[in-house]
């Protein structure tokens, strides 16, 4: 259909979504969007897909600059998506700066996540859990020698939902936040509490891995403007493998962590949480992308 009318931005969006579901690699999909740059600029969702590809490729600064260049408007199915990519690129850039001890720059990047700029078209929910950001702020302040501030952020990073759950909406508690709760407890020398977080992730994954998944409440729309229905059982399996991988990683069971996270990557190459964990903690990402 798009070949018959290469001026139709909506068809390009649907074609790109099809390629994503079929597992086309990041480079191929980016090349498609770059080939039709004028169409990409005409739609917020297409423009954001290009930004997401830069984040997936680890080209975080380019993603950050693109996000700053556009005034986004809210759209149905897009709730939380722009702010998620904004958070990802700033957090990943901050982690890179931390690695080279560029603490001032890292702090500026983390502080930029405290509130969203107007051009993102959405504000931050007061219920937003940011255990990962608070954890890295704790690491940052400890590196600066400010132990009191570091401890305050580590304590903050231990708070929030304790029980993992499927995150269907952008404001649902994200299961990887519990992983960072565990890391924060470890920094506070509370290893027993850290292990409880990690074991809770493993137990949750084992309990729900092979259960059929159903949405047990009425919803007007799920937070994706998908053309095709998702396989909810597959999404559940990816979720369970992911939380188990996080739990094993926290416990230090690296072969099990790698095995579970590798399965997540195979089933969903676009899983940004998994990719971030692999890049940050296992330092080896075997990709076809």
Tab-separated table of N, CA, C and O in Angstrom, residues 64-183:
chain	number	residue	atom	x	y	z
A	64	UNK	N	18.603	12.839	22.391
A	64	UNK	CA	18.344	14.007	23.259
A	64	UNK	C	18.149	15.269	22.427
A	64	UNK	O	17.232	16.067	22.686
A	65	UNK	N	18.979	15.467	21.423
A	65	UNK	CA	18.871	16.665	20.596
A	65	UNK	C	17.571	16.672	19.788
A	65	UNK	O	16.934	17.721	19.629
A	66	UNK	N	17.178	15.505	19.288
A	66	UNK	CA	15.916	15.431	18.541
A	66	UNK	C	14.722	15.732	19.440
A	66	UNK	O	13.781	16.422	19.040
A	67	UNK	N	14.749	15.209	20.654
A	67	UNK	CA	13.654	15.488	21.589
A	67	UNK	C	13.538	16.979	21.888
A	67	UNK	O	12.439	17.509	22.025
A	68	UNK	N	14.670	17.652	21.987
A	68	UNK	CA	14.664	19.084	22.298
A	68	UNK	C	14.237	19.938	21.100
A	68	UNK	O	13.889	21.115	21.268
A	69	UNK	N	14.219	19.347	19.920
A	69	UNK	CA	13.985	20.134	18.708
A	69	UNK	C	12.524	20.262	18.312
A	69	UNK	O	12.203	20.971	17.359
A	70	UNK	N	11.631	19.586	19.037
A	70	UNK	CA	10.247	19.489	18.555
A	70	UNK	C	9.251	19.789	19.672
A	70	UNK	O	9.467	19.419	20.823
A	71	UNK	N	8.157	20.411	19.305
A	71	UNK	CA	7.020	20.580	20.205
A	71	UNK	C	6.047	19.423	19.970
A	71	UNK	O	5.414	19.330	18.918
A	72	UNK	N	5.966	18.514	20.919
A	72	UNK	CA	5.071	17.364	20.802
A	72	UNK	C	3.687	17.732	21.312
A	72	UNK	O	3.535	18.567	22.204
A	73	UNK	N	2.685	17.064	20.754
A	73	UNK	CA	1.312	17.224	21.206
A	73	UNK	C	0.797	15.863	21.674
A	73	UNK	O	1.186	14.833	21.119
A	74	UNK	N	-0.064	15.834	22.677
A	74	UNK	CA	-0.593	14.546	23.141
A	74	UNK	C	-1.390	13.848	22.044
A	74	UNK	O	-2.068	14.490	21.246
A	75	UNK	N	-1.287	12.501	22.008
A	75	UNK	CA	-2.143	11.738	21.099
A	75	UNK	C	-2.551	10.441	21.792
A	75	UNK	O	-1.821	9.920	22.637
A	76	UNK	N	-3.730	9.945	21.432
A	76	UNK	CA	-4.218	8.719	22.058
A	76	UNK	C	-3.330	7.556	21.685
A	76	UNK	O	-3.020	7.330	20.513
A	77	UNK	N	-2.923	6.801	22.685
A	77	UNK	CA	-1.982	5.717	22.467
A	77	UNK	C	-0.547	6.156	22.665
A	77	UNK	O	0.365	5.334	22.656
A	78	UNK	N	-0.319	7.456	22.854
A	78	UNK	CA	1.045	7.955	23.009
A	78	UNK	C	1.385	8.376	24.423
A	78	UNK	O	2.462	8.928	24.667
A	79	UNK	N	0.485	8.095	25.366
A	79	UNK	CA	0.698	8.555	26.739
A	79	UNK	C	1.996	7.984	27.312
A	79	UNK	O	2.199	6.778	27.346
A	80	UNK	N	2.842	8.882	27.777
A	80	UNK	CA	4.068	8.462	28.436
A	80	UNK	C	5.211	8.092	27.516
A	80	UNK	O	6.331	7.851	27.984
A	81	UNK	N	4.972	8.037	26.221
A	81	UNK	CA	6.014	7.559	25.311
A	81	UNK	C	7.128	8.586	25.092
A	81	UNK	O	8.309	8.221	25.048
A	82	UNK	N	6.775	9.849	24.926
A	82	UNK	CA	7.804	10.874	24.702
A	82	UNK	C	8.652	11.031	25.957
A	82	UNK	O	9.892	11.053	25.891
A	83	UNK	N	8.002	11.114	27.107
A	83	UNK	CA	8.757	11.288	28.356
A	83	UNK	C	9.629	10.079	28.654
A	83	UNK	O	10.696	10.214	29.261
A	84	UNK	N	9.200	8.901	28.234
A	84	UNK	CA	10.027	7.699	28.451
A	84	UNK	C	11.332	7.796	27.679
A	84	UNK	O	12.406	7.520	28.215
A	85	UNK	N	11.260	8.211	26.411
A	85	UNK	CA	12.495	8.323	25.631
A	85	UNK	C	13.369	9.466	26.154
A	85	UNK	O	14.601	9.364	26.135
A	86	UNK	N	12.733	10.519	26.649
A	86	UNK	CA	13.478	11.627	27.270
A	86	UNK	C	14.245	11.118	28.493
A	86	UNK	O	15.431	11.408	28.667
A	87	UNK	N	13.559	10.347	29.328
A	87	UNK	CA	14.202	9.813	30.528
A	87	UNK	C	15.323	8.859	30.171
A	87	UNK	O	16.418	8.905	30.761
A	88	UNK	N	15.075	7.986	29.196
A	88	UNK	CA	16.088	6.996	28.818
A	88	UNK	C	17.372	7.662	28.361
A	88	UNK	O	18.466	7.326	28.825
A	89	UNK	N	17.283	8.624	27.443
A	89	UNK	CA	18.522	9.197	26.903
A	89	UNK	C	19.263	9.992	27.971
A	89	UNK	O	20.506	9.932	28.043
A	90	UNK	N	18.554	10.702	28.829
A	90	UNK	CA	19.234	11.461	29.881
A	90	UNK	C	19.876	10.536	30.914
A	90	UNK	O	21.015	10.769	31.350
A	91	UNK	N	19.167	9.480	31.297
A	91	UNK	CA	19.725	8.559	32.284
A	91	UNK	C	20.928	7.812	31.720
A	91	UNK	O	21.960	7.670	32.399
A	92	UNK	N	20.826	7.348	30.487
A	92	UNK	CA	21.943	6.606	29.891
A	92	UNK	C	23.155	7.513	29.675
A	92	UNK	O	24.300	7.091	29.871
A	93	UNK	N	22.928	8.755	29.278
A	93	UNK	CA	24.044	9.699	29.138
A	93	UNK	C	24.678	9.976	30.504
A	93	UNK	O	25.908	10.083	30.617
A	94	UNK	N	23.850	10.074	31.550
A	94	UNK	CA	24.385	10.296	32.899
A	94	UNK	C	25.242	9.118	33.336
A	94	UNK	O	26.311	9.302	33.947
A	95	UNK	N	24.811	7.901	33.025
A	95	UNK	CA	25.593	6.709	33.377
A	95	UNK	C	26.943	6.702	32.641
A	95	UNK	O	27.972	6.321	33.211
A	96	UNK	N	26.922	7.151	31.393
A	96	UNK	CA	28.181	7.253	30.646
A	96	UNK	C	29.124	8.269	31.294
A	96	UNK	O	30.338	8.047	31.391
A	97	UNK	N	28.575	9.390	31.720
A	97	UNK	CA	29.390	10.430	32.374
A	97	UNK	C	29.931	9.935	33.717
A	97	UNK	O	31.059	10.266	34.104
A	98	UNK	N	29.127	9.152	34.436
A	98	UNK	CA	29.582	8.593	35.708
A	98	UNK	C	30.790	7.677	35.510
A	98	UNK	O	31.723	7.666	36.324
A	99	UNK	N	30.767	6.909	34.436
A	99	UNK	CA	31.854	5.966	34.178
A	99	UNK	C	33.200	6.674	33.994
A	99	UNK	O	34.246	6.120	34.332
A	100	UNK	N	33.164	7.898	33.469
A	100	UNK	CA	34.425	8.627	33.230
A	100	UNK	C	34.640	9.705	34.283
A	100	UNK	O	35.475	10.589	34.119
A	101	UNK	N	33.842	9.631	35.362
A	101	UNK	CA	33.983	10.541	36.511
A	101	UNK	C	33.701	11.992	36.160
A	101	UNK	O	34.213	12.910	36.816
A	102	UNK	N	32.868	12.211	35.136
A	102	UNK	CA	32.425	13.563	34.792
A	102	UNK	C	31.170	13.847	35.614
A	102	UNK	O	30.043	13.830	35.114
A	103	UNK	N	31.368	14.103	36.904
A	103	UNK	CA	30.260	14.125	37.852
A	103	UNK	C	29.343	15.334	37.666
A	103	UNK	O	28.124	15.224	37.819
A	104	UNK	N	29.908	16.473	37.326
A	104	UNK	CA	29.109	17.679	37.148
A	104	UNK	C	28.124	17.505	35.994
A	104	UNK	O	26.938	17.858	36.106
A	105	UNK	N	28.617	16.956	34.897
A	105	UNK	CA	27.758	16.736	33.731
A	105	UNK	C	26.697	15.679	34.039
A	105	UNK	O	25.540	15.805	33.652
A	106	UNK	N	27.108	14.625	34.754
A	106	UNK	CA	26.170	13.567	35.115
A	106	UNK	C	25.044	14.111	35.981
A	106	UNK	O	23.865	13.758	35.794
A	107	UNK	N	25.388	14.984	36.923
A	107	UNK	CA	24.366	15.570	37.796
A	107	UNK	C	23.386	16.420	36.992
A	107	UNK	O	22.174	16.378	37.233
A	108	UNK	N	23.881	17.184	36.039
A	108	UNK	CA	23.004	18.016	35.216
A	108	UNK	C	22.027	17.158	34.417
A	108	UNK	O	20.839	17.497	34.277
A	109	UNK	N	22.503	16.027	33.911
A	109	UNK	CA	21.641	15.138	33.133
A	109	UNK	C	20.575	14.491	34.005
A	109	UNK	O	19.412	14.378	33.604
A	110	UNK	N	20.946	14.062	35.209
A	110	UNK	CA	19.971	13.455	36.110
A	110	UNK	C	18.954	14.484	36.602
A	110	UNK	O	17.765	14.198	36.713
A	111	UNK	N	19.431	15.695	36.876
A	111	UNK	CA	18.534	16.756	37.347
A	111	UNK	C	17.529	17.144	36.269
A	111	UNK	O	16.397	17.539	36.579
A	112	UNK	N	17.918	17.007	35.007
A	112	UNK	CA	17.017	17.352	33.903
A	112	UNK	C	15.786	16.453	33.862
A	112	UNK	O	14.781	16.795	33.222
A	113	UNK	N	15.843	15.300	34.538
A	113	UNK	CA	14.704	14.383	34.555
A	113	UNK	C	13.712	14.762	35.644
A	113	UNK	O	12.588	14.272	35.669
A	114	UNK	N	14.096	15.658	36.547
A	114	UNK	CA	13.229	16.003	37.680
A	114	UNK	C	11.883	16.560	37.232
A	114	UNK	O	10.858	16.322	37.855
A	115	UNK	N	11.888	17.320	36.152
A	115	UNK	CA	10.636	17.811	35.563
A	115	UNK	C	10.807	17.835	34.055
A	115	UNK	O	11.916	18.063	33.556
A	116	UNK	N	9.719	17.582	33.346
A	116	UNK	CA	9.802	17.502	31.892
A	116	UNK	C	9.672	18.887	31.269
A	116	UNK	O	8.832	19.685	31.697
A	117	UNK	N	10.465	19.181	30.259
A	117	UNK	CA	10.313	20.464	29.566
A	117	UNK	C	8.971	20.543	28.845
A	117	UNK	O	8.381	19.522	28.470
A	118	UNK	N	8.506	21.755	28.647
A	118	UNK	CA	7.178	22.001	28.087
A	118	UNK	C	7.017	21.353	26.716
A	118	UNK	O	5.915	20.898	26.361
A	119	UNK	N	8.078	21.312	25.943
A	119	UNK	CA	7.944	20.840	24.560
A	119	UNK	C	7.617	19.349	24.459
A	119	UNK	O	7.240	18.870	23.384
A	120	UNK	N	7.744	18.600	25.550
A	120	UNK	CA	7.393	17.174	25.493
A	120	UNK	C	5.883	16.966	25.412
A	120	UNK	O	5.414	15.888	25.055
A	121	UNK	N	5.114	17.993	25.786
A	121	UNK	CA	3.662	17.892	25.667
A	121	UNK	C	2.993	17.121	26.783
A	121	UNK	O	1.814	16.766	26.674
A	122	UNK	N	3.721	16.817	27.849
A	122	UNK	CA	3.128	16.118	28.983
A	122	UNK	C	3.930	16.427	30.240
A	122	UNK	O	5.132	16.723	30.177
A	123	UNK	N	3.254	16.379	31.371
A	123	UNK	CA	3.920	16.602	32.645
A	123	UNK	C	4.209	15.290	33.335
A	123	UNK	O	3.781	14.223	32.898
A	124	UNK	N	4.944	15.377	34.438
A	124	UNK	CA	5.284	14.167	35.188
A	124	UNK	C	4.201	13.891	36.218
A	124	UNK	O	3.809	14.771	36.979
A	125	UNK	N	3.737	12.642	36.258
A	125	UNK	CA	2.756	12.246	37.251
A	125	UNK	C	3.386	12.238	38.634
A	125	UNK	O	4.531	11.800	38.807
A	126	UNK	N	2.630	12.681	39.617
A	126	UNK	CA	3.155	12.747	40.974
A	126	UNK	C	3.423	11.344	41.532
A	126	UNK	O	4.219	11.164	42.454
A	127	UNK	N	2.772	10.334	40.954
A	127	UNK	CA	2.941	8.954	41.406
A	127	UNK	C	4.086	8.221	40.702
A	127	UNK	O	4.318	7.046	40.969
A	128	UNK	N	4.795	8.913	39.824
A	128	UNK	CA	5.855	8.273	39.050
A	128	UNK	C	6.952	7.747	39.968
A	128	UNK	O	7.509	8.468	40.783
A	129	UNK	N	7.255	6.449	39.839
A	129	UNK	CA	8.324	5.843	40.631
A	129	UNK	C	9.627	5.926	39.851
A	129	UNK	O	9.692	5.534	38.682
A	130	UNK	N	10.672	6.429	40.497
A	130	UNK	CA	11.952	6.652	39.823
A	130	UNK	C	13.096	6.082	40.662
A	130	UNK	O	14.094	6.735	40.914
A	131	UNK	N	12.934	4.824	41.061
A	131	UNK	CA	13.952	4.180	41.892
A	131	UNK	C	15.302	4.141	41.199
A	131	UNK	O	16.342	4.291	41.848
A	132	UNK	N	15.299	3.925	39.896
A	132	UNK	CA	16.563	3.866	39.162
A	132	UNK	C	17.271	5.220	39.172
A	132	UNK	O	18.488	5.293	39.417
A	133	UNK	N	16.517	6.283	38.951
A	133	UNK	CA	17.118	7.621	38.939
A	133	UNK	C	17.629	7.989	40.328
A	133	UNK	O	18.744	8.515	40.482
A	134	UNK	N	16.834	7.693	41.364
A	134	UNK	CA	17.268	7.988	42.732
A	134	UNK	C	18.496	7.163	43.097
A	134	UNK	O	19.408	7.661	43.780
A	135	UNK	N	18.539	5.925	42.648
A	135	UNK	CA	19.715	5.080	42.916
A	135	UNK	C	20.973	5.690	42.306
A	135	UNK	O	22.013	5.797	42.960
A	136	UNK	N	20.873	6.115	41.056
A	136	UNK	CA	22.054	6.687	40.399
A	136	UNK	C	22.427	8.048	40.985
A	136	UNK	O	23.606	8.413	41.005
A	137	UNK	N	21.443	8.785	41.478
A	137	UNK	CA	21.776	10.025	42.188
A	137	UNK	C	22.564	9.693	43.459
A	137	UNK	O	23.516	10.400	43.820
A	138	UNK	N	22.170	8.614	44.131
A	138	UNK	CA	22.923	8.186	45.298
A	138	UNK	C	24.355	7.820	44.952
A	138	UNK	O	25.305	8.205	45.650
A	139	UNK	N	24.532	7.090	43.867
A	139	UNK	CA	25.878	6.731	43.402
A	139	UNK	C	26.681	7.985	43.080
A	139	UNK	O	27.859	8.106	43.428
A	140	UNK	N	26.024	8.939	42.429
A	140	UNK	CA	26.682	10.180	42.039
A	140	UNK	C	27.158	10.960	43.265
A	140	UNK	O	28.328	11.377	43.337
A	141	UNK	N	26.266	11.158	44.224
A	141	UNK	CA	26.643	11.940	45.403
A	141	UNK	C	27.692	11.218	46.250
A	141	UNK	O	28.550	11.859	46.854
A	142	UNK	N	27.653	9.895	46.268
A	142	UNK	CA	28.711	9.162	46.968
A	142	UNK	C	30.050	9.378	46.269
A	142	UNK	O	31.082	9.532	46.929
A	143	UNK	N	30.029	9.403	44.948
A	143	UNK	CA	31.263	9.663	44.193
A	143	UNK	C	31.785	11.070	44.455
A	143	UNK	O	32.989	11.323	44.388
A	144	UNK	N	30.867	11.997	44.752
A	144	UNK	CA	31.249	13.371	45.071
A	144	UNK	C	31.731	13.527	46.514
A	144	UNK	O	32.193	14.602	46.902
A	145	UNK	N	31.571	12.474	47.301
A	145	UNK	CA	31.973	12.541	48.701
A	145	UNK	C	30.901	13.102	49.613
A	145	UNK	O	31.158	13.374	50.782
A	146	UNK	N	29.683	13.249	49.091
A	146	UNK	CA	28.576	13.776	49.882
A	146	UNK	C	27.736	12.598	50.371
A	146	UNK	O	26.717	12.230	49.784
A	147	UNK	N	28.172	11.996	51.465
A	147	UNK	CA	27.544	10.765	51.941
A	147	UNK	C	26.132	11.000	52.456
A	147	UNK	O	25.254	10.144	52.299
A	148	UNK	N	25.877	12.146	53.073
A	148	UNK	CA	24.541	12.425	53.592
A	148	UNK	C	23.522	12.480	52.459
A	148	UNK	O	22.423	11.897	52.545
A	149	UNK	N	23.865	13.167	51.371
A	149	UNK	CA	22.951	13.264	50.222
A	149	UNK	C	22.808	11.902	49.549
A	149	UNK	O	21.711	11.520	49.118
A	150	UNK	N	23.905	11.166	49.460
A	150	UNK	CA	23.856	9.832	48.855
A	150	UNK	C	22.907	8.926	49.627
A	150	UNK	O	22.065	8.236	49.041
A	151	UNK	N	23.031	8.938	50.952
A	151	UNK	CA	22.174	8.095	51.784
A	151	UNK	C	20.707	8.475	51.619
A	151	UNK	O	19.829	7.600	51.541
A	152	UNK	N	20.429	9.769	51.537
A	152	UNK	CA	19.050	10.225	51.366
A	152	UNK	C	18.450	9.685	50.071
A	152	UNK	O	17.291	9.253	50.037
A	153	UNK	N	19.225	9.693	49.005
A	153	UNK	CA	18.716	9.190	47.732
A	153	UNK	C	18.616	7.676	47.732
A	153	UNK	O	17.683	7.103	47.132
A	154	UNK	N	19.539	6.975	48.382
A	154	UNK	CA	19.424	5.524	48.458
A	154	UNK	C	18.168	5.132	49.235
A	154	UNK	O	17.455	4.203	48.849
A	155	UNK	N	17.889	5.845	50.319
A	155	UNK	CA	16.667	5.569	51.081
A	155	UNK	C	15.435	5.817	50.210
A	155	UNK	O	14.484	5.020	50.197
A	156	UNK	N	15.449	6.911	49.477
A	156	UNK	CA	14.338	7.215	48.578
A	156	UNK	C	14.156	6.123	47.523
A	156	UNK	O	13.032	5.774	47.143
A	157	UNK	N	15.275	5.571	47.058
A	157	UNK	CA	15.240	4.537	46.022
A	157	UNK	C	14.701	3.206	46.525
A	157	UNK	O	14.378	2.324	45.723
A	158	UNK	N	14.607	3.024	47.844
A	158	UNK	CA	14.059	1.777	48.384
A	158	UNK	C	12.544	1.797	48.479
A	158	UNK	O	11.930	0.783	48.790
A	159	UNK	N	11.932	2.935	48.214
A	159	UNK	CA	10.493	3.083	48.428
A	159	UNK	C	9.711	2.696	47.174
A	159	UNK	O	10.261	2.575	46.082
A	160	UNK	N	8.395	2.498	47.351
A	160	UNK	CA	7.535	2.194	46.214
A	160	UNK	C	6.953	0.800	46.291
A	160	UNK	O	7.071	0.100	47.298
A	161	UNK	N	6.314	0.371	45.182
A	161	UNK	CA	5.654	-0.935	45.117
A	161	UNK	C	6.660	-2.052	45.349
A	161	UNK	O	7.770	-2.026	44.814
A	162	UNK	N	6.259	-3.023	46.144
A	162	UNK	CA	7.139	-4.148	46.479
A	162	UNK	C	6.845	-5.389	45.631
A	162	UNK	O	7.710	-6.254	45.513
A	163	UNK	N	5.642	-5.450	45.071
A	163	UNK	CA	5.221	-6.647	44.347
A	163	UNK	C	5.245	-6.377	42.843
A	163	UNK	O	4.589	-5.457	42.356
A	164	UNK	N	5.989	-7.176	42.068
A	164	UNK	CA	6.017	-6.970	40.612
A	164	UNK	C	4.635	-7.195	40.003
A	164	UNK	O	3.838	-7.988	40.497
A	165	UNK	N	4.357	-6.483	38.927
A	165	UNK	CA	3.119	-6.685	38.196
A	165	UNK	C	3.323	-6.295	36.746
A	165	UNK	O	4.266	-5.586	36.398
A	166	UNK	N	2.438	-6.803	35.889
A	166	UNK	CA	2.484	-6.427	34.490
A	166	UNK	C	2.205	-4.932	34.369
A	166	UNK	O	1.254	-4.427	34.971
A	167	UNK	N	3.028	-4.222	33.614
A	167	UNK	CA	2.846	-2.777	33.412
A	167	UNK	C	2.183	-2.566	32.061
A	167	UNK	O	2.849	-2.503	31.024
A	168	UNK	N	0.844	-2.469	32.059
A	168	UNK	CA	0.106	-2.282	30.818
A	168	UNK	C	-0.024	-0.813	30.459
A	168	UNK	O	-0.058	-0.453	29.287
A	169	UNK	N	-0.119	0.050	31.481
A	169	UNK	CA	-0.251	1.476	31.244
A	169	UNK	C	1.015	2.183	31.707
A	169	UNK	O	1.742	1.688	32.570
A	170	UNK	N	1.264	3.349	31.127
A	170	UNK	CA	2.526	4.026	31.400
A	170	UNK	C	2.669	4.442	32.847
A	170	UNK	O	3.783	4.654	33.334
A	171	UNK	N	1.551	4.563	33.571
A	171	UNK	CA	1.634	4.952	34.972
A	171	UNK	C	1.588	3.761	35.924
A	171	UNK	O	1.521	3.931	37.131
A	172	UNK	N	1.612	2.533	35.376
A	172	UNK	CA	1.701	1.351	36.225
A	172	UNK	C	3.119	1.222	36.790
A	172	UNK	O	4.094	1.589	36.114
A	173	UNK	N	3.273	0.676	38.014
A	173	UNK	CA	4.618	0.452	38.554
A	173	UNK	C	5.421	-0.478	37.649
A	173	UNK	O	4.938	-1.534	37.239
A	174	UNK	N	6.623	-0.085	37.324
A	174	UNK	CA	7.479	-0.879	36.449
A	174	UNK	C	8.266	-1.903	37.277
A	174	UNK	O	8.839	-1.559	38.309
A	175	UNK	N	8.316	-3.157	36.833
A	175	UNK	CA	8.941	-4.199	37.659
A	175	UNK	C	10.424	-3.993	37.889
A	175	UNK	O	10.955	-4.415	38.922
A	176	UNK	N	11.114	-3.331	36.955
A	176	UNK	CA	12.557	-3.164	37.154
A	176	UNK	C	12.866	-2.175	38.267
A	176	UNK	O	14.007	-2.125	38.757
A	177	UNK	N	11.879	-1.393	38.706
A	177	UNK	CA	12.119	-0.486	39.826
A	177	UNK	C	12.451	-1.270	41.099
A	177	UNK	O	13.208	-0.795	41.952
A	178	UNK	N	11.890	-2.479	41.232
A	178	UNK	CA	12.167	-3.302	42.407
A	178	UNK	C	13.619	-3.770	42.397
A	178	UNK	O	14.255	-3.901	43.448
A	179	UNK	N	14.176	-3.997	41.212
A	179	UNK	CA	15.590	-4.339	41.095
A	179	UNK	C	16.458	-3.223	41.681
A	179	UNK	O	17.404	-3.477	42.435
A	180	UNK	N	16.100	-1.976	41.370
A	180	UNK	CA	16.880	-0.852	41.895
A	180	UNK	C	16.608	-0.618	43.376
A	180	UNK	O	17.480	-0.118	44.083
A	181	UNK	N	15.428	-1.000	43.852
A	181	UNK	CA	15.212	-1.000	45.298
A	181	UNK	C	16.237	-1.913	45.972
A	181	UNK	O	16.840	-1.558	46.988
A	182	UNK	N	16.419	-3.098	45.388
A	182	UNK	CA	17.385	-4.040	45.945
A	182	UNK	C	18.800	-3.501	45.924
A	182	UNK	O	19.549	-3.637	46.906
A	183	UNK	N	19.189	-2.875	44.814
A	183	UNK	CA	20.533	-2.300	44.731
A	183	UNK	C	20.718	-1.193	45.765
A	183	UNK	O	21.798	-1.055	46.361
